[in-house]
PDB file of C-alpha atoms and ligand atoms in Angstrom:
ATOM      1  CA  MET A  14     -41.056-110.687  38.268  1.00 38.00           C
ATOM      2  CA  GLN A  15     -41.385-114.354  38.758  1.00 40.00           C
ATOM      3  CA  LYS A  16     -37.491-114.647  37.178  1.00 42.00           C
ATOM      4  CA  LEU A  17     -36.275-111.584  39.664  1.00 42.00           C
ATOM      5  CA  SER A  18     -37.811-113.753  42.450  1.00 44.00           C
ATOM      6  CA  ALA A  19     -36.478-116.800  41.645  1.00 44.00           C
ATOM      7  CA  MET A  20     -32.903-115.314  41.535  1.00 49.00           C
ATOM      8  CA  ALA A  21     -33.050-113.485  44.284  1.00 54.00           C
ATOM      9  CA  THR A  22     -33.859-116.987  46.380  1.00 66.00           C
ATOM     10  CA  LYS A  23     -30.983-119.031  44.579  1.00 73.00           C
ATOM     11  CA  PRO A  24     -27.909-119.921  46.930  1.00 78.00           C
ATOM     12  CA  VAL A  25     -24.469-118.045  46.083  1.00 83.00           C
ATOM     13  CA  TYR A  26     -22.511-119.971  47.628  1.00 92.00           C
ATOM     14  CA  THR A  27     -17.779-119.666  48.249  1.00 96.00           C
ATOM     15  CA  ALA A  28     -15.326-121.312  50.363  1.00 96.00           C
ATOM     16  CA  ARG A  29     -15.607-117.800  52.339  1.00 94.00           C
ATOM     17  CA  THR A  30     -19.082-117.911  53.453  1.00 93.00           C
ATOM     18  CA  ALA A  31     -20.809-121.721  52.860  1.00 96.00           C
ATOM     19  CA  ASP A  32     -21.398-123.940  55.722  1.00 97.00           C
ATOM     20  CA  LYS A  33     -20.026-127.515  55.236  1.00 98.00           C
ATOM     21  CA  TYR A  34     -23.091-128.596  57.238  1.00 98.00           C
ATOM     22  CA  VAL A  35     -26.004-126.765  54.764  1.00 97.00           C
ATOM     23  CA  LEU A  36     -24.052-127.943  51.946  1.00 97.00           C
ATOM     24  CA  TYR A  37     -23.899-131.482  52.876  1.00 97.00           C
ATOM     25  CA  GLN A  38     -27.236-131.795  54.090  1.00 97.00           C
ATOM     26  CA  GLU A  39     -28.080-130.173  50.335  1.00 96.00           C
ATOM     27  CA  SER A  40     -26.223-132.828  48.553  1.00 96.00           C
ATOM     28  CA  VAL A  41     -25.980-136.239  50.277  1.00 95.00           C
ATOM     29  CA  GLN A  42     -28.944-136.065  52.455  1.00 95.00           C
ATOM     30  CA  ASN A  43     -32.646-137.154  51.059  1.00 94.00           C
ATOM     31  CA  THR A  44     -34.462-137.348  54.866  1.00 96.00           C
ATOM     32  CA  GLU A  45     -38.017-136.346  53.827  1.00 96.00           C
ATOM     33  CA  PHE A  46     -38.116-139.408  50.781  1.00 96.00           C
ATOM     34  CA  GLU A  47     -36.008-141.698  53.840  1.00 97.00           C
ATOM     35  CA  VAL A  48     -38.824-140.782  56.548  1.00 98.00           C
ATOM     36  CA  GLN A  49     -41.640-142.026  54.275  1.00 97.00           C
ATOM     37  CA  MET A  50     -39.598-145.628  53.265  1.00 97.00           C
ATOM     38  CA  VAL A  51     -38.823-146.540  56.707  1.00 98.00           C
ATOM     39  CA  GLU A  52     -42.011-146.299  57.365  1.00 98.00           C
ATOM     40  CA  ARG A  53     -43.253-147.938  54.657  1.00 97.00           C
ATOM     41  CA  PHE A  54     -40.989-150.653  55.977  1.00 97.00           C
ATOM     42  CA  PHE A  55     -42.273-150.940  59.460  1.00 98.00           C
ATOM     43  CA  LYS A  56     -45.673-151.277  58.107  1.00 97.00           C
ATOM     44  CA  LYS A  57     -45.130-153.305  56.083  1.00 97.00           C
ATOM     45  CA  PHE A  58     -43.257-155.404  58.480  1.00 98.00           C
ATOM     46  CA  ARG A  59     -44.871-155.498  61.441  1.00 97.00           C
ATOM     47  CA  GLY A  60     -48.445-154.326  60.298  1.00 96.00           C
ATOM     48  CA  GLN A  61     -48.657-151.491  62.645  1.00 96.00           C
ATOM     49  CA  SER A  62     -47.447-148.047  63.518  1.00 96.00           C
ATOM     50  CA  PRO A  63     -44.234-147.494  64.783  1.00 98.00           C
ATOM     51  CA  VAL A  64     -43.978-144.817  68.002  1.00 98.00           C
ATOM     52  CA  LEU A  65     -40.042-144.119  68.697  1.00 98.00           C
ATOM     53  CA  LEU A  66     -37.159-144.278  66.263  1.00 98.00           C
ATOM     54  CA  ARG A  67     -33.840-143.783  67.465  1.00 98.00           C
ATOM     55  CA  GLU A  68     -31.227-142.032  64.787  1.00 98.00           C
ATOM     56  CA  ASP A  69     -27.639-143.241  65.751  1.00 98.00           C
ATOM     57  CA  PHE A  70     -24.744-141.383  64.112  1.00 98.00           C
ATOM     58  CA  SER A  71     -27.311-138.625  63.419  1.00 98.00           C
ATOM     59  CA  GLY A  72     -24.947-135.737  62.959  1.00 98.00           C
ATOM     60  CA  THR A  73     -27.347-132.935  62.559  1.00 98.00           C
ATOM     61  CA  PHE A  74     -30.017-135.052  63.037  1.00 98.00           C
ATOM     62  CA  LEU A  75     -31.952-133.480  60.185  1.00 98.00           C
ATOM     63  CA  PHE A  76     -33.583-136.911  59.822  1.00 98.00           C
ATOM     64  CA  ALA A  77     -35.326-137.885  63.100  1.00 98.00           C
ATOM     65  CA  CYS A  78     -36.695-133.892  62.619  1.00 98.00           C
ATOM     66  CA  ASP A  79     -38.608-135.241  59.242  1.00 98.00           C
ATOM     67  CA  TRP A  80     -39.511-138.142  61.589  1.00 98.00           C
ATOM     68  CA  VAL A  81     -41.737-135.994  63.917  1.00 98.00           C
ATOM     69  CA  ARG A  82     -42.391-133.783  61.621  1.00 98.00           C
ATOM     70  CA  ARG A  83     -44.235-136.232  59.682  1.00 98.00           C
ATOM     71  CA  ASN A  84     -46.998-137.638  62.368  1.00 98.00           C
ATOM     72  CA  LYS A  85     -47.753-135.976  65.913  1.00 98.00           C
ATOM     73  CA  LYS A  86     -47.429-139.505  67.672  1.00 98.00           C
ATOM     74  CA  TYR A  87     -43.485-140.047  66.710  1.00 98.00           C
ATOM     75  CA  GLN A  88     -40.783-139.527  68.273  1.00 98.00           C
ATOM     76  CA  ALA A  89     -37.342-139.845  68.119  1.00 98.00           C
ATOM     77  CA  LEU A  90     -33.739-139.955  70.189  1.00 98.00           C
ATOM     78  CA  CYS A  91     -31.188-138.696  68.618  1.00 98.00           C
ATOM     79  CA  VAL A  92     -27.424-140.014  69.247  1.00 98.00           C
ATOM     80  CA  ASP A  93     -24.482-138.763  68.502  1.00 98.00           C
ATOM     81  CA  ILE A  94     -20.695-138.725  69.852  1.00 98.00           C
ATOM     82  CA  ASP A  95     -19.182-135.202  68.388  1.00 98.00           C
ATOM     83  CA  PRO A  96     -21.095-132.436  69.601  1.00 98.00           C
ATOM     84  CA  GLU A  97     -20.388-130.100  67.084  1.00 98.00           C
ATOM     85  CA  PRO A  98     -22.932-131.733  64.467  1.00 98.00           C
ATOM     86  CA  ILE A  99     -24.888-131.574  67.539  1.00 98.00           C
ATOM     87  CA  GLN A 100     -24.992-128.020  68.144  1.00 98.00           C
ATOM     88  CA  TRP A 101     -25.204-127.149  64.903  1.00 98.00           C
ATOM     89  CA  GLY A 102     -28.530-129.443  64.675  1.00 98.00           C
ATOM     90  CA  ARG A 103     -29.638-127.545  67.216  1.00 98.00           C
ATOM     91  CA  LYS A 104     -29.224-124.101  66.054  1.00 98.00           C
ATOM     92  CA  HIS A 105     -30.123-124.905  62.469  1.00 98.00           C
ATOM     93  CA  ASN A 106     -33.047-127.725  62.683  1.00 98.00           C
ATOM     94  CA  LEU A 107     -34.402-128.221  65.997  1.00 98.00           C
ATOM     95  CA  SER A 108     -35.128-124.231  65.662  1.00 98.00           C
ATOM     96  CA  GLN A 109     -37.404-125.059  62.915  1.00 98.00           C
ATOM     97  CA  LEU A 110     -39.518-127.352  64.181  1.00 98.00           C
ATOM     98  CA  SER A 111     -42.678-126.238  66.106  1.00 98.00           C
ATOM     99  CA  GLN A 112     -42.734-126.389  70.296  1.00 98.00           C
ATOM    100  CA  ALA A 113     -44.735-129.649  70.159  1.00 98.00           C
ATOM    101  CA  GLU A 114     -42.524-130.996  67.499  1.00 98.00           C
ATOM    102  CA  GLN A 115     -39.469-130.297  69.486  1.00 98.00           C
ATOM    103  CA  SER A 116     -40.528-131.957  72.574  1.00 98.00           C
ATOM    104  CA  ARG A 117     -40.945-135.075  71.068  1.00 98.00           C
ATOM    105  CA  ILE A 118     -36.968-134.989  69.996  1.00 98.00           C
ATOM    106  CA  THR A 119     -34.253-136.094  72.938  1.00 98.00           C
ATOM    107  CA  ILE A 120     -30.676-135.857  71.931  1.00 98.00           C
ATOM    108  CA  LYS A 121     -28.177-137.686  73.291  1.00 98.00           C
ATOM    109  CA  GLU A 122     -24.171-136.848  73.084  1.00 98.00           C
ATOM    110  CA  ALA A 123     -22.542-140.450  73.129  1.00 98.00           C
ATOM    111  CA  ASP A 124     -21.440-142.902  71.687  1.00 98.00           C
ATOM    112  CA  VAL A 125     -23.793-145.750  70.322  1.00 98.00           C
ATOM    113  CA  LEU A 126     -22.517-148.863  71.656  1.00 98.00           C
ATOM    114  CA  LYS A 127     -23.202-147.442  75.289  1.00 98.00           C
ATOM    115  CA  VAL A 128     -27.423-146.480  74.548  1.00 98.00           C
ATOM    116  CA  HIS A 129     -29.922-148.676  74.935  1.00 97.00           C
ATOM    117  CA  LYS A 130     -32.707-147.485  76.392  1.00 96.00           C
ATOM    118  CA  PRO A 131     -35.646-146.331  75.909  1.00 98.00           C
ATOM    119  CA  LEU A 132     -36.303-149.423  73.495  1.00 98.00           C
ATOM    120  CA  ALA A 133     -37.146-148.320  70.202  1.00 98.00           C
ATOM    121  CA  ASP A 134     -39.402-149.516  67.818  1.00 98.00           C
ATOM    122  CA  ILE A 135     -36.987-148.343  64.659  1.00 98.00           C
ATOM    123  CA  VAL A 136     -32.995-147.521  64.872  1.00 98.00           C
ATOM    124  CA  VAL A 137     -31.249-146.470  61.599  1.00 98.00           C
ATOM    125  CA  ALA A 138     -27.831-145.885  60.961  1.00 98.00           C
ATOM    126  CA  PHE A 139     -27.790-143.757  57.533  1.00 98.00           C
ATOM    127  CA  ASN A 140     -24.810-143.056  55.458  1.00 97.00           C
ATOM    128  CA  PHE A 141     -23.097-145.944  55.389  1.00 98.00           C
ATOM    129  CA  SER A 142     -22.001-144.709  59.559  1.00 98.00           C
ATOM    130  CA  TYR A 143     -21.193-148.093  60.726  1.00 98.00           C
ATOM    131  CA  TRP A 144     -18.860-148.982  58.741  1.00 98.00           C
ATOM    132  CA  LEU A 145     -16.650-146.735  60.773  1.00 98.00           C
ATOM    133  CA  PHE A 146     -16.256-150.206  62.437  1.00 98.00           C
ATOM    134  CA  LYS A 147     -13.489-152.386  60.979  1.00 98.00           C
ATOM    135  CA  GLU A 148     -13.429-155.364  62.508  1.00 98.00           C
ATOM    136  CA  ARG A 149     -16.054-158.168  62.938  1.00 98.00           C
ATOM    137  CA  GLU A 150     -16.031-158.436  66.447  1.00 98.00           C
ATOM    138  CA  GLN A 151     -16.518-154.236  66.766  1.00 98.00           C
ATOM    139  CA  LEU A 152     -19.505-154.469  64.216  1.00 98.00           C
ATOM    140  CA  LYS A 153     -21.520-157.603  66.143  1.00 98.00           C
ATOM    141  CA  THR A 154     -20.974-155.817  68.888  1.00 98.00           C
ATOM    142  CA  TYR A 155     -23.145-152.199  67.661  1.00 98.00           C
ATOM    143  CA  PHE A 156     -25.216-155.134  66.366  1.00 98.00           C
ATOM    144  CA  GLN A 157     -25.882-157.042  69.550  1.00 98.00           C
ATOM    145  CA  SER A 158     -26.188-152.848  70.983  1.00 98.00           C
ATOM    146  CA  VAL A 159     -28.728-152.651  68.702  1.00 98.00           C
ATOM    147  CA  TYR A 160     -30.419-155.760  69.045  1.00 98.00           C
ATOM    148  CA  GLN A 161     -30.639-155.102  72.988  1.00 98.00           C
ATOM    149  CA  SER A 162     -31.989-151.492  72.320  1.00 98.00           C
ATOM    150  CA  LEU A 163     -35.327-152.635  69.841  1.00 98.00           C
ATOM    151  CA  GLY A 164     -38.712-153.853  71.550  1.00 98.00           C
ATOM    152  CA  PRO A 165     -40.011-156.989  70.594  1.00 96.00           C
ATOM    153  CA  LYS A 166     -41.523-156.069  67.397  1.00 96.00           C
ATOM    154  CA  GLY A 167     -38.146-153.913  66.793  1.00 98.00           C
ATOM    155  CA  MET A 168     -36.302-153.154  63.040  1.00 98.00           C
ATOM    156  CA  PHE A 169     -33.158-151.692  62.131  1.00 98.00           C
ATOM    157  CA  VAL A 170     -32.642-150.206  58.832  1.00 98.00           C
ATOM    158  CA  MET A 171     -29.233-149.224  57.226  1.00 98.00           C
ATOM    159  CA  ASP A 172     -27.315-148.677  53.570  1.00 98.00           C
ATOM    160  CA  SER A 173     -24.701-150.348  52.076  1.00 98.00           C
ATOM    161  CA  PHE A 174     -23.012-149.560  48.253  1.00 96.00           C
ATOM    162  CA  GLY A 175     -20.654-151.405  46.359  1.00 96.00           C
ATOM    163  CA  GLY A 176     -20.289-152.192  42.978  1.00 94.00           C
ATOM    164  CA  SER A 177     -16.839-152.148  40.533  1.00 93.00           C
ATOM    165  CA  ALA A 178     -16.688-148.353  41.641  1.00 93.00           C
ATOM    166  CA  ALA A 179     -16.208-148.687  45.376  1.00 94.00           C
ATOM    167  CA  HIS A 180     -13.147-150.631  45.061  1.00 95.00           C
ATOM    168  CA  SER A 181     -11.078-148.282  42.751  1.00 95.00           C
ATOM    169  CA  GLU A 182      -9.746-144.727  43.631  1.00 97.00           C
ATOM    170  CA  GLN A 183     -11.641-141.563  41.890  1.00 95.00           C
ATOM    171  CA  GLU A 184     -13.483-138.473  42.591  1.00 97.00           C
ATOM    172  CA  GLU A 185     -17.071-138.565  41.742  1.00 95.00           C
ATOM    173  CA  PRO A 186     -18.534-134.674  40.892  1.00 97.00           C
ATOM    174  CA  ARG A 187     -22.277-134.303  41.124  1.00 95.00           C
ATOM    175  CA  LYS A 188     -23.982-130.851  40.142  1.00 96.00           C
ATOM    176  CA  CYS A 189     -25.832-129.610  43.094  1.00 96.00           C
ATOM    177  CA  GLU A 190     -27.490-126.235  43.560  1.00 94.00           C
ATOM    178  CA  GLY A 191     -25.124-123.164  43.596  1.00 95.00           C
ATOM    179  CA  PHE A 192     -22.632-125.916  43.946  1.00 97.00           C
ATOM    180  CA  GLU A 193     -20.341-128.777  43.072  1.00 97.00           C
ATOM    181  CA  TYR A 194     -20.031-131.905  45.421  1.00 98.00           C
ATOM    182  CA  ILE A 195     -17.081-134.482  44.944  1.00 98.00           C
ATOM    183  CA  TRP A 196     -17.159-137.667  46.467  1.00 97.00           C
ATOM    184  CA  GLU A 197     -13.859-139.008  46.569  1.00 98.00           C
ATOM    185  CA  HIS A 198     -12.731-142.494  46.906  1.00 97.00           C
ATOM    186  CA  GLU A 199      -9.092-141.654  47.959  1.00 98.00           C
ATOM    187  CA  LYS A 200      -7.756-145.190  48.981  1.00 98.00           C
ATOM    188  CA  PHE A 201      -8.933-148.327  48.859  1.00 98.00           C
ATOM    189  CA  HIS A 202      -7.172-151.888  50.058  1.00 98.00           C
ATOM    190  CA  PRO A 203      -8.200-155.148  48.177  1.00 97.00           C
ATOM    191  CA  LEU A 204      -7.206-156.922  50.874  1.00 98.00           C
ATOM    192  CA  THR A 205      -8.558-155.570  54.154  1.00 98.00           C
ATOM    193  CA  SER A 206     -11.810-153.500  52.354  1.00 98.00           C
ATOM    194  CA  GLU A 207     -10.689-150.906  54.131  1.00 98.00           C
ATOM    195  CA  MET A 208     -11.448-147.172  52.367  1.00 98.00           C
ATOM    196  CA  ARG A 209     -10.909-143.853  52.718  1.00 98.00           C
ATOM    197  CA  CYS A 210     -13.616-141.142  51.724  1.00 98.00           C
ATOM    198  CA  LYS A 211     -14.048-138.157  51.305  1.00 98.00           C
ATOM    199  CA  ILE A 212     -16.200-135.153  50.289  1.00 98.00           C
ATOM    200  CA  HIS A 213     -15.181-131.651  48.657  1.00 98.00           C
ATOM    201  CA  PHE A 214     -17.005-128.679  47.601  1.00 98.00           C
ATOM    202  CA  ASN A 215     -16.598-126.197  44.506  1.00 98.00           C
ATOM    203  CA  PHE A 216     -17.975-123.290  44.139  1.00 97.00           C
ATOM    204  CA  LYS A 217     -18.905-121.082  41.066  1.00 95.00           C
ATOM    205  CA  ASP A 218     -16.061-118.139  42.214  1.00 95.00           C
ATOM    206  CA  GLY A 219     -13.581-121.183  41.843  1.00 97.00           C
ATOM    207  CA  THR A 220     -12.663-120.941  45.710  1.00 97.00           C
ATOM    208  CA  LYS A 221     -13.165-124.872  47.128  1.00 98.00           C
ATOM    209  CA  ILE A 222     -13.315-126.840  50.528  1.00 98.00           C
ATOM    210  CA  ARG A 223     -11.276-129.560  49.884  1.00 98.00           C
ATOM    211  CA  ASN A 224     -11.976-132.736  52.860  1.00 98.00           C
ATOM    212  CA  ALA A 225     -14.663-131.197  54.613  1.00 98.00           C
ATOM    213  CA  PHE A 226     -15.885-135.228  55.281  1.00 98.00           C
ATOM    214  CA  VAL A 227     -13.422-137.256  55.679  1.00 98.00           C
ATOM    215  CA  TYR A 228     -14.171-141.325  56.161  1.00 98.00           C
ATOM    216  CA  ASP A 229     -11.981-143.893  57.403  1.00 98.00           C
ATOM    217  CA  TRP A 230     -14.355-147.068  56.879  1.00 98.00           C
ATOM    218  CA  ARG A 231     -14.227-150.702  56.091  1.00 98.00           C
ATOM    219  CA  LEU A 232     -16.386-151.390  52.864  1.00 98.00           C
ATOM    220  CA  TRP A 233     -18.690-154.333  54.541  1.00 98.00           C
ATOM    221  CA  THR A 234     -20.653-156.355  51.767  1.00 98.00           C
ATOM    222  CA  PRO A 235     -24.651-157.282  52.589  1.00 98.00           C
ATOM    223  CA  LEU A 236     -23.763-160.588  53.069  1.00 97.00           C
ATOM    224  CA  GLU A 237     -21.493-159.854  55.530  1.00 98.00           C
ATOM    225  CA  VAL A 238     -24.102-157.866  57.731  1.00 98.00           C
ATOM    226  CA  ARG A 239     -27.036-160.452  56.959  1.00 98.00           C
ATOM    227  CA  GLU A 240     -24.737-162.696  58.609  1.00 98.00           C
ATOM    228  CA  LEU A 241     -23.747-160.777  61.558  1.00 98.00           C
ATOM    229  CA  LEU A 242     -27.196-159.653  61.952  1.00 98.00           C
ATOM    230  CA  GLY A 243     -28.045-163.226  62.214  1.00 98.00           C
ATOM    231  CA  GLU A 244     -25.877-164.042  64.710  1.00 98.00           C
ATOM    232  CA  VAL A 245     -26.895-161.936  67.057  1.00 98.00           C
ATOM    233  CA  GLY A 246     -30.212-162.301  66.913  1.00 98.00           C
ATOM    234  CA  PHE A 247     -32.378-160.978  64.335  1.00 98.00           C
ATOM    235  CA  GLN A 248     -34.599-163.261  62.702  1.00 98.00           C
ATOM    236  CA  LYS A 249     -34.981-161.999  59.309  1.00 98.00           C
ATOM    237  CA  VAL A 250     -32.997-159.799  57.090  1.00 98.00           C
ATOM    238  CA  GLU A 251     -34.392-158.219  54.046  1.00 98.00           C
ATOM    239  CA  PHE A 252     -32.971-156.224  51.144  1.00 98.00           C
ATOM    240  CA  TYR A 253     -33.597-153.440  49.061  1.00 98.00           C
ATOM    241  CA  TRP A 254     -32.322-153.041  45.721  1.00 96.00           C
ATOM    242  CA  GLU A 255     -32.405-149.325  43.945  1.00 94.00           C
ATOM    243  CA  GLY A 256     -33.772-149.762  40.277  1.00 91.00           C
ATOM    244  CA  THR A 257     -32.436-148.253  37.148  1.00 89.00           C
ATOM    245  CA  ASP A 258     -33.173-145.472  35.049  1.00 88.00           C
ATOM    246  CA  GLN A 259     -33.343-146.745  31.613  1.00 88.00           C
ATOM    247  CA  GLU A 260     -32.276-143.095  29.772  1.00 88.00           C
ATOM    248  CA  THR A 261     -29.712-141.808  32.487  1.00 85.00           C
ATOM    249  CA  GLY A 262     -28.441-145.603  33.644  1.00 83.00           C
ATOM    250  CA  GLU A 263     -28.179-143.792  37.242  1.00 84.00           C
ATOM    251  CA  GLY A 264     -30.452-145.016  40.312  1.00 86.00           C
ATOM    252  CA  ASN A 265     -33.859-143.997  40.268  1.00 92.00           C
ATOM    253  CA  GLY A 266     -34.643-143.728  43.771  1.00 90.00           C
ATOM    254  CA  ILE A 267     -37.238-146.490  43.889  1.00 93.00           C
ATOM    255  CA  PHE A 268     -36.256-149.551  46.090  1.00 95.00           C
ATOM    256  CA  ARG A 269     -37.866-153.119  45.625  1.00 96.00           C
ATOM    257  CA  PRO A 270     -36.912-156.108  48.010  1.00 95.00           C
ATOM    258  CA  ALA A 271     -34.094-158.083  46.101  1.00 96.00           C
ATOM    259  CA  LYS A 272     -32.526-161.162  46.859  1.00 95.00           C
ATOM    260  CA  ARG A 273     -29.048-161.367  44.647  1.00 95.00           C
ATOM    261  CA  GLY A 274     -28.876-157.299  42.791  1.00 93.00           C
ATOM    262  CA  GLU A 275     -26.624-156.722  40.026  1.00 91.00           C
ATOM    263  CA  ALA A 276     -23.568-156.277  39.164  1.00 90.00           C
ATOM    264  CA  ALA A 277     -23.674-152.684  38.772  1.00 89.00           C
ATOM    265  CA  GLU A 278     -20.746-150.323  38.630  1.00 91.00           C
ATOM    266  CA  CYS A 279     -22.541-148.535  41.223  1.00 91.00           C
ATOM    267  CA  TRP A 280     -24.992-149.305  43.453  1.00 95.00           C
ATOM    268  CA  ILE A 281     -27.259-148.916  46.800  1.00 95.00           C
ATOM    269  CA  ALA A 282     -29.273-151.212  48.718  1.00 97.00           C
ATOM    270  CA  TYR A 283     -31.253-150.735  52.064  1.00 98.00           C
ATOM    271  CA  ILE A 284     -30.868-153.673  54.818  1.00 98.00           C
ATOM    272  CA  ILE A 285     -33.412-154.241  57.192  1.00 98.00           C
ATOM    273  CA  GLY A 286     -33.037-156.752  60.239  1.00 98.00           C
ATOM    274  CA  LEU A 287     -36.358-158.159  62.066  1.00 98.00           C
ATOM    275  CA  LYS A 288     -36.503-158.776  65.655  1.00 97.00           C
TER     276      LYS A 288
HETATM  277  C1  LIG B  10     -22.014-139.534  58.356  1.00 89.76           C
HETATM  278  S1  LIG B  10     -22.021-138.759  59.427  1.00 89.76           S
HETATM  279  C2  LIG B  10     -24.060-139.113  59.311  1.00 89.76           C
HETATM  280  C3  LIG B  10     -24.655-137.834  59.426  1.00 89.76           C
HETATM  281  C4  LIG B  10     -26.331-138.253  59.110  1.00 89.76           C
HETATM  282  N1  LIG B  10     -26.675-139.358  59.943  1.00 89.76           N
HETATM  283  C5  LIG B  10     -26.042-139.150  57.928  1.00 89.76           C
HETATM  284  O1  LIG B  10     -27.060-139.998  57.747  1.00 89.76           O
HETATM  285  O2  LIG B  10     -25.379-138.226  56.997  1.00 89.76           O
HETATM  286  C6  LIG B  10     -21.507-139.938  60.734  1.00 89.76           C
HETATM  287  C7  LIG B  10     -21.868-139.242  62.321  1.00 89.76           C
HETATM  288  O3  LIG B  10     -21.260-140.670  63.388  1.00 89.76           O
HETATM  289  C8  LIG B  10     -21.121-139.672  64.272  1.00 89.76           C
HETATM  290  N2  LIG B  10     -20.149-140.576  65.106  1.00 89.76           N
HETATM  291  C9  LIG B  10     -19.046-141.196  64.871  1.00 89.76           C
HETATM  292  N3  LIG B  10     -19.051-142.475  65.494  1.00 89.76           N
HETATM  293  C10 LIG B  10     -19.451-142.472  66.660  1.00 89.76           C
HETATM  294  C11 LIG B  10     -20.291-143.439  67.860  1.00 89.76           C
HETATM  295  N4  LIG B  10     -19.058-144.285  68.162  1.00 89.76           N
HETATM  296  N5  LIG B  10     -21.448-142.988  68.790  1.00 89.76           N
HETATM  297  C12 LIG B  10     -22.189-142.130  68.046  1.00 89.76           C
HETATM  298  N6  LIG B  10     -21.835-141.293  67.180  1.00 89.76           N
HETATM  299  C13 LIG B  10     -20.768-141.652  65.993  1.00 89.76           C
HETATM  300  C14 LIG B  10     -20.190-138.656  63.736  1.00 89.76           C
HETATM  301  O4  LIG B  10     -19.641-138.084  64.705  1.00 89.76           O
HETATM  302  C15 LIG B  10     -20.925-137.955  62.602  1.00 89.76           C
HETATM  303  O5  LIG B  10     -21.789-137.035  63.007  1.00 89.76           O
END
């Protein structure tokens, strides 16, 4: 019986029926984990509990939904420029929340550079979204704008990746429940650090969704980010570096404070800017 019900709930995806946002959320995001981590960072660095979190480049705002679920005092403001993921998020993520939880989320279809109020305790920008600002002045303007949007004890958290693999052109497949996720570095320009990355999905029946998501980015180093955060007024910048699973050699999901990192083929880190 147990086996039958397990089989019945296993997702069966094909290119014709799969929804690219479902696949994205399944394969890329781990928002429950990130919500807990961000909460831990705030309590550690600010010695108090946060209330309002702004999710920049929020897409389907899964993170914000998990944020308001986490604590009945938590509120979220989500900002994304594209109506498509916002509509999808309203239908599939917001609708899963209770009325009380929904009342603590505000969704804004806007450019992150244009939103400064209300002042937030925390701003997050995840999945490397700030890398779409390719010029130094553009990224500095964004960081200035985040600085202005934070209350006096505000905290800004973003992620970063790198390593020798980040500078190469390659496809990296990973098995997920019911489909295969492929992360492609289609192009990397060593002289400018511009990169074009793509997400593709393959299915068990042989069908594929190519170019489900495409990103034109500049690969910013944590040092460049730290320098820019300092220039716009952040008093302190902390890096959190992921540990390595000794058996697999892969990241183990445990992030600890670090000053220098290690020369891994592929690494992920969080960057925290403190006002
Ligand atoms: C990589 S997705 C991030 C989705 C989600 N936050 C995550 O962590 O996976 C990037 C999002 O940024 C949005 N975006 C791009 N430029 C923007 C801008 N200037 N202001 C607000 N959102 C923007 C896109 O519409 C897209 O939904």
